[in-house]
Coordinates of C-alpha atoms in Angstrom, one line a residue:
X1 CA 81.8 -88.6 -19.8
X2 CA 78.5 -89.1 -21.6
X3 CA 76.2 -86.3 -22.9
X4 CA 73.8 -86.1 -19.9
X5 CA 76.7 -85.9 -17.5
X6 CA 78.2 -83.1 -19.5
X7 CA 75.0 -81.1 -19.4
X8 CA 74.8 -81.6 -15.7
X9 CA 78.5 -80.5 -15.4
X10 CA 77.8 -77.2 -17.3
X11 CA 75.0 -76.4 -14.9
X12 CA 77.3 -77.0 -11.9
X13 CA 80.3 -75.4 -13.5
X14 CA 78.5 -72.0 -14.0
X15 CA 78.3 -71.7 -10.2
X16 CA 81.1 -73.7 -8.6
X17 CA 84.1 -74.0 -10.9
X18 CA 87.5 -72.6 -9.8
X19 CA 86.1 -71.1 -6.6
X20 CA 84.7 -68.2 -8.7
X21 CA 81.9 -66.0 -7.2
X22 CA 78.6 -67.0 -8.7
X23 CA 75.4 -65.0 -8.9
X24 CA 72.0 -65.5 -10.6
X25 CA 71.6 -63.6 -13.8
X26 CA 68.2 -63.9 -15.6
X27 CA 68.1 -63.9 -19.4
X28 CA 66.3 -61.1 -21.1
X29 CA 63.5 -63.4 -22.0
X30 CA 63.1 -64.2 -18.3
X31 CA 63.4 -60.5 -17.4
X32 CA 60.3 -59.6 -19.4
X33 CA 60.0 -55.8 -19.2
X34 CA 63.6 -55.6 -18.0
X35 CA 62.5 -55.6 -14.4
X36 CA 64.5 -58.5 -13.0
X37 CA 67.6 -57.6 -11.1
X38 CA 71.1 -58.7 -11.9
X39 CA 72.7 -59.7 -8.7
X40 CA 76.4 -59.7 -7.6
X41 CA 77.2 -61.0 -4.1
X42 CA 79.1 -58.6 -1.8
X43 CA 82.9 -58.9 -1.9
X44 CA 84.5 -60.6 1.1
X45 CA 85.6 -58.1 3.7
X46 CA 89.3 -58.5 4.4
X47 CA 89.7 -55.5 6.7
X48 CA 87.1 -53.6 8.8
X49 CA 85.5 -50.8 6.9
X50 CA 84.7 -47.5 8.6
X51 CA 81.1 -46.6 8.8
X52 CA 79.8 -43.7 6.7
X53 CA 78.5 -40.7 8.5
X54 CA 75.7 -40.2 6.1
X55 CA 73.4 -43.0 4.9
X56 CA 72.8 -43.1 1.1
X57 CA 69.2 -42.2 0.0
X58 CA 68.9 -45.6 -1.7
X59 CA 69.2 -49.3 -0.9
X60 CA 72.6 -50.5 -2.1
X61 CA 71.3 -54.1 -2.2
X62 CA 68.4 -53.2 -4.6
X63 CA 69.4 -50.2 -6.7
X64 CA 66.9 -48.8 -9.3
X65 CA 67.4 -46.2 -12.0
X66 CA 64.9 -44.0 -10.2
X67 CA 67.3 -43.9 -7.2
X68 CA 69.8 -42.0 -9.2
X69 CA 67.5 -39.0 -9.3
X70 CA 67.4 -38.9 -5.5
X71 CA 71.2 -38.2 -5.3
X72 CA 72.1 -34.7 -4.4
X73 CA 74.6 -32.7 -6.4
X74 CA 77.2 -32.4 -3.6
X75 CA 79.3 -35.0 -5.4
X76 CA 79.2 -33.3 -8.8
X77 CA 82.3 -31.1 -9.1
X78 CA 81.1 -29.2 -12.2
X79 CA 77.9 -28.2 -10.4
X80 CA 79.9 -27.0 -7.4
X81 CA 82.1 -25.0 -9.7
X82 CA 79.1 -23.3 -11.3
X83 CA 77.9 -22.5 -7.8
X84 CA 81.2 -20.7 -7.1
X85 CA 80.8 -18.7 -10.3
X86 CA 77.3 -17.6 -9.2
X87 CA 78.6 -16.7 -5.7
X88 CA 81.4 -14.6 -7.2
X89 CA 79.1 -12.7 -9.5
X90 CA 76.7 -12.1 -6.6
X91 CA 79.5 -10.9 -4.3
X92 CA 80.7 -8.4 -7.0
X93 CA 77.1 -7.1 -7.3
X94 CA 77.0 -6.5 -3.6
X95 CA 80.2 -4.6 -3.6
X96 CA 79.0 -2.4 -6.4
X97 CA 75.7 -1.8 -4.5
X98 CA 77.8 -0.7 -1.5
X99 CA 79.7 1.8 -3.6
X100 CA 76.5 3.5 -4.5
X101 CA 75.3 3.7 -0.9
X102 CA 76.0 6.3 1.8
X103 CA 79.4 5.8 3.3
X104 CA 80.4 7.0 6.8
X105 CA 83.9 7.0 8.4
X106 CA 85.8 8.7 11.2
X107 CA 88.6 10.9 10.1
X108 CA 91.3 12.1 12.6
X109 CA 94.7 13.7 12.2
X110 CA 97.3 15.4 14.3
X111 CA 99.0 18.3 12.4
X112 CA 101.7 20.7 13.4
X113 CA 102.0 23.7 11.0
X114 CA 103.7 27.1 10.6
X115 CA 101.4 30.0 10.3
X116 CA 102.5 33.7 10.3
X117 CA 105.9 32.7 11.8
X118 CA 104.3 30.8 14.5
X119 CA 104.1 27.0 15.2
X120 CA 100.6 25.8 15.6
X121 CA 99.0 22.5 16.5
X122 CA 96.0 21.9 14.3
X123 CA 94.3 18.5 15.1
X124 CA 91.1 17.1 13.5
X125 CA 88.6 14.6 14.6
X126 CA 85.3 14.4 12.8
X127 CA 82.6 12.1 11.3
X128 CA 82.8 12.0 7.5
X129 CA 79.9 11.1 5.2
X130 CA 79.9 10.6 1.4
X131 CA 77.2 9.8 -1.1
X132 CA 77.4 9.7 -4.9
X133 CA 74.3 11.5 -6.0
X134 CA 74.6 10.9 -9.8
X135 CA 77.3 9.2 -11.8
X136 CA 75.7 9.2 -15.3
X137 CA 75.2 5.4 -15.3
X138 CA 78.7 4.3 -14.3
X139 CA 77.8 2.0 -11.4
X140 CA 74.5 0.9 -13.0
X141 CA 76.4 -0.6 -16.0
X142 CA 78.8 -2.4 -13.7
X143 CA 75.9 -3.8 -11.7
X144 CA 74.2 -4.9 -14.8
X145 CA 77.3 -6.8 -15.9
X146 CA 77.5 -8.6 -12.6
X147 CA 73.8 -9.4 -12.6
X148 CA 73.9 -10.9 -16.1
X149 CA 77.0 -12.9 -15.2
X150 CA 75.1 -14.5 -12.3
X151 CA 72.2 -15.4 -14.7
X152 CA 74.7 -17.0 -17.0
X153 CA 76.1 -19.0 -14.1
X154 CA 72.6 -20.2 -13.2
X155 CA 72.0 -21.4 -16.8
X156 CA 75.3 -23.3 -16.7
X157 CA 74.4 -24.8 -13.3
X158 CA 71.2 -26.3 -14.7
X159 CA 73.1 -27.8 -17.6
X160 CA 75.8 -29.3 -15.3
X161 CA 73.1 -30.8 -13.1
X162 CA 71.5 -32.5 -16.1
X163 CA 75.0 -33.7 -17.3
X164 CA 75.5 -35.2 -13.8
X165 CA 72.3 -37.2 -14.1
X166 CA 73.6 -38.4 -17.5
X167 CA 76.9 -39.5 -16.0
X168 CA 75.1 -41.4 -13.3
X169 CA 72.9 -43.2 -15.9
X170 CA 76.0 -44.2 -17.9
X171 CA 77.7 -45.6 -14.9
X172 CA 74.6 -47.5 -13.9
X173 CA 74.3 -48.9 -17.4
X174 CA 78.0 -49.9 -17.4
X175 CA 77.3 -52.1 -14.3
X176 CA 74.4 -53.7 -16.0
X177 CA 76.4 -54.5 -19.1
X178 CA 79.4 -55.8 -17.1
X179 CA 77.0 -58.2 -15.3
X180 CA 75.6 -59.4 -18.5
X181 CA 79.0 -59.8 -20.1
X182 CA 80.2 -61.8 -17.2
X183 CA 77.3 -64.2 -17.6
X184 CA 78.0 -64.6 -21.3
X185 CA 81.7 -65.3 -20.8
X186 CA 81.0 -67.6 -17.8
X187 CA 78.7 -69.8 -20.0
X188 CA 81.2 -69.7 -22.9
X189 CA 84.0 -70.8 -20.5
X190 CA 81.9 -73.7 -19.4
X191 CA 81.4 -74.9 -23.0
X192 CA 85.1 -74.5 -23.7
X193 CA 86.0 -76.5 -20.5
X194 CA 83.7 -79.3 -21.6
X195 CA 85.6 -79.4 -24.9
X196 CA 88.8 -79.5 -22.9
X197 CA 87.5 -82.3 -20.8
X198 CA 86.6 -84.3 -23.9
X199 CA 90.1 -83.7 -25.3
X200 CA 91.7 -85.0 -22.1
X201 CA 89.6 -88.2 -22.3
X202 CA 90.7 -88.7 -26.0
X203 CA 94.3 -87.9 -25.1
X204 CA 94.3 -90.5 -22.4
X205 CA 93.0 -93.1 -24.9
X206 CA 95.7 -92.0 -27.4
X207 CA 93.2 -90.6 -29.9
X208 CA 94.4 -87.0 -29.6
X209 CA 97.9 -85.6 -30.0
X210 CA 99.7 -83.5 -27.5
X211 CA 99.5 -80.5 -29.8
X212 CA 95.7 -80.6 -30.1
X213 CA 95.4 -81.0 -26.3
X214 CA 97.7 -78.0 -25.8
X215 CA 95.6 -76.0 -28.2
X216 CA 92.4 -76.9 -26.3
X217 CA 94.0 -75.9 -23.0
X218 CA 95.2 -72.6 -24.6
X219 CA 91.7 -71.8 -25.7
X220 CA 90.3 -72.5 -22.3
X221 CA 92.9 -70.4 -20.6
X222 CA 92.1 -67.5 -22.9
X223 CA 88.4 -67.6 -22.2
X224 CA 89.1 -68.1 -18.4
X225 CA 91.2 -64.9 -18.5
X226 CA 88.4 -63.0 -20.2
X227 CA 85.9 -64.3 -17.7
X228 CA 88.1 -63.2 -14.8
X229 CA 88.7 -59.8 -16.4
X230 CA 84.9 -59.4 -16.7
X231 CA 84.5 -60.2 -13.0
X232 CA 87.0 -57.5 -12.1
X233 CA 85.2 -55.1 -14.4
X234 CA 82.0 -55.8 -12.4
X235 CA 83.7 -54.7 -9.2
X236 CA 85.4 -51.7 -10.9
X237 CA 82.2 -50.4 -12.4
X238 CA 80.3 -50.7 -9.1
X239 CA 83.0 -48.7 -7.4
X240 CA 82.8 -46.0 -10.1
X241 CA 79.1 -45.8 -9.7
X242 CA 79.2 -45.6 -5.9
X243 CA 81.9 -42.9 -6.0
X244 CA 80.0 -40.9 -8.6
X245 CA 76.9 -41.0 -6.3
X246 CA 79.0 -39.7 -3.4
X247 CA 78.9 -42.9 -1.3
X248 CA 82.1 -44.8 -2.3
X249 CA 81.6 -47.3 0.6
X250 CA 78.0 -48.2 -0.3
X251 CA 78.7 -50.5 -3.3
X252 CA 75.5 -51.5 -5.1
X253 CA 74.7 -55.1 -5.3
X254 CA 71.6 -55.8 -7.4
X255 CA 70.7 -53.4 -10.2
X256 CA 67.3 -53.5 -11.8
X257 CA 67.2 -53.3 -15.6
X258 CA 64.9 -50.3 -16.5
X259 CA 61.8 -50.6 -18.6
X260 CA 62.7 -49.2 -22.0
X261 CA 59.3 -49.7 -23.8
X262 CA 58.4 -46.0 -23.6
X263 CA 61.8 -45.1 -25.0
X264 CA 61.0 -47.1 -28.1
X265 CA 57.9 -45.0 -28.6
X266 CA 59.9 -41.8 -28.4
X267 CA 62.3 -43.1 -31.0
X268 CA 59.5 -43.9 -33.4
X269 CA 58.1 -40.3 -33.0
X270 CA 61.5 -38.6 -33.4
X271 CA 61.0 -35.3 -35.3
X272 CA 63.1 -34.3 -38.3
X273 CA 66.7 -33.2 -37.9
X274 CA 66.2 -29.6 -39.0
X275 CA 63.4 -29.1 -36.4
X276 CA 65.6 -30.6 -33.7
X277 CA 68.5 -28.3 -34.6
X278 CA 66.2 -25.3 -34.6
X279 CA 64.8 -26.3 -31.2
X280 CA 68.3 -26.7 -29.9
X281 CA 69.3 -23.2 -31.1
X282 CA 66.3 -21.8 -29.1
X283 CA 66.5 -23.9 -25.9
X284 CA 70.0 -25.2 -25.4
X285 CA 71.2 -24.3 -21.9
X286 CA 74.8 -24.0 -23.1
X287 CA 73.8 -21.4 -25.8
X288 CA 71.6 -19.5 -23.3
X289 CA 74.4 -19.4 -20.8
X290 CA 76.9 -18.1 -23.5
X291 CA 74.4 -15.6 -24.7
X292 CA 74.2 -14.3 -21.2
X293 CA 78.0 -14.2 -21.0
X294 CA 78.1 -12.1 -24.2
X295 CA 75.5 -9.7 -22.7
X296 CA 77.6 -9.5 -19.5
X297 CA 80.8 -8.7 -21.5
X298 CA 79.0 -6.1 -23.5
X299 CA 77.8 -4.5 -20.3
X300 CA 81.4 -4.5 -19.0
X301 CA 82.5 -2.7 -22.2
X302 CA 79.8 0.0 -21.6
X303 CA 80.8 0.2 -18.0
X304 CA 84.5 0.8 -18.9
X305 CA 83.5 3.5 -21.3
X306 CA 81.3 5.1 -18.7
X307 CA 84.3 5.6 -16.4
X308 CA 85.1 8.8 -18.3
X309 CA 81.8 10.3 -17.3
X310 CA 81.6 12.9 -14.4
X311 CA 79.9 12.2 -11.1
X312 CA 78.1 14.4 -8.6
X313 CA 79.2 13.8 -5.0
X314 CA 77.9 15.1 -1.7
X315 CA 80.2 15.1 1.3
X316 CA 79.9 16.3 4.9
X317 CA 81.9 16.5 8.1
X318 CA 80.8 17.0 11.7
X319 CA 83.1 17.4 14.7
X320 CA 86.3 19.2 15.5
X321 CA 87.5 20.1 12.0
X322 CA 90.4 22.3 13.2
X323 CA 92.2 23.4 16.3
X324 CA 90.9 26.9 15.6
X325 CA 87.3 26.1 14.8
X326 CA 86.2 29.5 16.2
X327 CA 88.4 31.4 13.6
X328 CA 88.6 29.2 10.6
X329 CA 86.7 25.9 9.9
X330 CA 84.0 25.7 12.5
X331 CA 82.4 22.4 13.6
X332 CA 80.6 21.2 10.5
X333 CA 81.1 21.4 6.7
X334 CA 79.1 20.3 3.7
X335 CA 80.4 20.0 0.1
X336 CA 78.6 19.4 -3.2
X337 CA 81.2 18.5 -5.8
X338 CA 81.4 17.6 -9.4
X339 CA 84.3 15.2 -10.4
X340 CA 85.2 15.1 -14.1
X341 CA 88.0 12.7 -15.2
X342 CA 90.4 14.6 -17.5
X343 CA 93.6 12.6 -17.8
X344 CA 94.5 9.2 -16.6
X345 CA 97.6 8.3 -18.8
X346 CA 95.6 5.9 -20.9
X347 CA 94.2 3.8 -18.0
X348 CA 90.6 3.9 -19.2
X349 CA 91.6 3.0 -22.7
X350 CA 93.3 -0.1 -21.4
X351 CA 90.2 -1.0 -19.4
X352 CA 88.0 -0.6 -22.5
X353 CA 90.3 -2.7 -24.6
X354 CA 90.4 -5.5 -22.0
X355 CA 86.6 -5.5 -21.7
X356 CA 86.3 -5.5 -25.5
X357 CA 88.7 -8.5 -25.7
X358 CA 86.5 -10.4 -23.3
X359 CA 83.5 -9.6 -25.5
X360 CA 85.2 -10.9 -28.6
X361 CA 86.2 -14.1 -26.7
X362 CA 82.6 -14.6 -25.6
X363 CA 81.3 -14.1 -29.1
X364 CA 83.8 -16.6 -30.4
X365 CA 82.8 -19.2 -27.8
X366 CA 79.1 -18.6 -28.7
X367 CA 79.7 -19.2 -32.4
X368 CA 81.8 -22.3 -31.7
X369 CA 79.1 -23.7 -29.4
X370 CA 76.4 -23.1 -32.0
X371 CA 78.4 -25.1 -34.5
X372 CA 79.2 -27.8 -32.0
X373 CA 75.6 -28.0 -30.9
X374 CA 74.5 -28.6 -34.5
X375 CA 77.1 -31.4 -34.9
X376 CA 76.1 -33.0 -31.6
X377 CA 72.4 -33.0 -32.4
X378 CA 73.0 -34.4 -35.9
X379 CA 75.2 -37.1 -34.5
X380 CA 72.7 -38.2 -31.9
X381 CA 69.8 -38.0 -34.4
X382 CA 71.6 -40.4 -36.8
X383 CA 72.6 -42.6 -33.9
X384 CA 69.0 -42.9 -32.8
X385 CA 67.8 -43.6 -36.3
X386 CA 70.5 -46.3 -36.7
X387 CA 69.4 -47.7 -33.3
X388 CA 65.9 -48.4 -34.6
X389 CA 67.4 -50.6 -37.3
X390 CA 69.8 -52.3 -34.9
X391 CA 67.0 -53.1 -32.5
X392 CA 65.2 -54.9 -35.3
X393 CA 68.4 -56.8 -36.1
X394 CA 68.9 -57.7 -32.5
X395 CA 65.3 -59.0 -32.2
X396 CA 65.9 -61.2 -35.3
X397 CA 69.1 -62.6 -33.6
X398 CA 67.1 -63.3 -30.5
X399 CA 64.4 -65.1 -32.5
X400 CA 67.0 -67.1 -34.3
X401 CA 68.9 -68.0 -31.0
X402 CA 65.7 -69.2 -29.4
X403 CA 64.8 -71.4 -32.4
X404 CA 68.4 -72.6 -32.6
X405 CA 68.2 -73.6 -28.9
X406 CA 64.9 -75.5 -29.5
X407 CA 66.5 -77.2 -32.5
X408 CA 69.6 -78.1 -30.5
X409 CA 67.5 -79.4 -27.7
X410 CA 65.6 -81.6 -30.1
X411 CA 68.8 -83.0 -31.5
X412 CA 70.0 -83.6 -28.0
X413 CA 66.9 -85.5 -27.0
X414 CA 67.3 -87.7 -30.1
X415 CA 70.9 -88.2 -29.1
X416 CA 72.2 -86.6 -32.3
X417 CA 74.0 -83.9 -30.3
X418 CA 76.1 -84.3 -27.2
X419 CA 75.4 -80.9 -25.5
X420 CA 73.6 -77.6 -25.7
X421 CA 76.4 -75.3 -24.6
X422 CA 76.9 -73.4 -27.9
X423 CA 73.1 -72.8 -28.2
X424 CA 72.9 -71.5 -24.7
X425 CA 75.8 -69.1 -25.2
X426 CA 74.3 -67.8 -28.4
X427 CA 71.1 -67.0 -26.6
X428 CA 73.0 -65.1 -23.9
X429 CA 75.1 -63.3 -26.6
X430 CA 71.8 -62.2 -28.3
X431 CA 70.4 -60.9 -25.0
X432 CA 73.6 -59.0 -24.2
X433 CA 73.7 -57.4 -27.7
X434 CA 70.0 -56.4 -27.4
X435 CA 70.5 -54.8 -23.9
X436 CA 73.7 -53.0 -25.1
X437 CA 71.8 -51.5 -28.0
X438 CA 68.8 -50.3 -26.0
X439 CA 70.9 -48.9 -23.2
X440 CA 73.0 -46.9 -25.7
X441 CA 69.8 -45.6 -27.2
X442 CA 68.7 -44.5 -23.8
X443 CA 71.9 -42.6 -23.2
X444 CA 71.7 -41.0 -26.7
X445 CA 68.1 -40.0 -26.1
X446 CA 68.8 -38.5 -22.7
X447 CA 71.8 -36.5 -24.1
X448 CA 69.6 -35.2 -26.9
X449 CA 67.0 -34.0 -24.4
X450 CA 69.7 -32.2 -22.4
X451 CA 71.0 -30.4 -25.5
X452 CA 67.4 -29.4 -26.2
X453 CA 67.0 -27.9 -22.7
X454 CA 64.9 -30.6 -21.0
X455 CA 65.5 -32.3 -17.7
X456 CA 66.3 -36.1 -17.9
X457 CA 63.7 -38.4 -16.3
X458 CA 63.9 -42.1 -15.4
X459 CA 60.5 -42.8 -17.1
X460 CA 61.7 -41.5 -20.5
X461 CA 58.5 -39.5 -20.8
X462 CA 57.9 -35.9 -19.9
X463 CA 54.7 -33.9 -20.7
X464 CA 56.7 -30.8 -21.6
X465 CA 59.0 -32.8 -23.9
X466 CA 56.1 -34.4 -25.7
X467 CA 54.3 -31.1 -26.0
X468 CA 57.3 -29.2 -27.4
X469 CA 58.2 -32.0 -29.8
X470 CA 54.6 -32.2 -31.0
X471 CA 54.5 -28.5 -31.6
X472 CA 57.9 -28.7 -33.4
X473 CA 56.7 -31.5 -35.6
X474 CA 53.5 -29.6 -36.6
X475 CA 55.4 -26.5 -37.7

């Protein structure tokens, strides 16, 4: 098989060999601003699939990063859990409000008693009303604890919503990288197969031993297994993304590579680490939520202590208060009472101790989160700084790969080289490495913004982010 036939064979092999599914994947140089889609044909349907009741708010055949921000939070379990926490705190607050309101009930009894050596029937049927006039702040402190707990839940809900967006982005990027990796291995497999085909020709002529031919076949089977594994990873990552979006049956096909030029500008303007840590201590949604939890636990301690305080209560009855209302109780009654707790066998002390233990736990969690936040911001900062150097190294590799491809093409035209397979694979490897570096930088940048209390955006630019970072840099 001559050189020109082998080049033609590589081209055909990438799309037809072994019955493998083929799809067009542009190189990064062809993609320009990373706007060309990577396409994977739909899987063959072996069994009828049930139709989804709700249509996804995106086109599965042409998915973009912006579409991830149209997904509702109904598929995000941590967000739903934070909603439950808020509902519980609100329900507790409503119960406490009801305790402070006017209460009305119907009281009835049938009583037989002995009075002056006589058996008497003394029934009762009356409306009863009760209202706490003043409790020296007992219910108010309990209501304050529930209100602050609901505020902490809302802070945590916002953080979980941002984390869900980050998870969607990571799943989206995993699909892009799986597609690119498949392309690299597919090209590499074609090159290895060409070498195996040469070895078979030489073996038939008696110019290559059985051992060398077996080695070539082993190398081909290895790269074939890797290529097939990459193909399975494409399908797996697509299912993970679809399930995370809440539409497991709407598998995405083409995914558009996002434009990351604005992200590069943000990396170049990254403030100093100490300023980022200070900003995180002020704005972190996790810290704000834990601070609210500390305040709520402190309010619970105060509320437990307040249970020893007296309360002023007004009560009234209207109706048949006694079977002898003409002689004894009459038809209505009004009481104004003062209830003072004197002895409860240590019950209140236990309540105070339990509330104080909750306060200590919340303080410990806050301190641990402050330390963890500093470590996470520091780690992301150094990762982003390292990314700037890695991007330069990736660009140098891309430049070299392009020049090497031109050089190999020249040798091929002068018939000093039999094929261009290795040069083509090197270009694809350089594109893959460059994409992997930039997507990881995008994830690190988004995670840093979330820790600093900003909402992630698909454009990588937010006026509030720029303004706060600028103010931080000027201080």
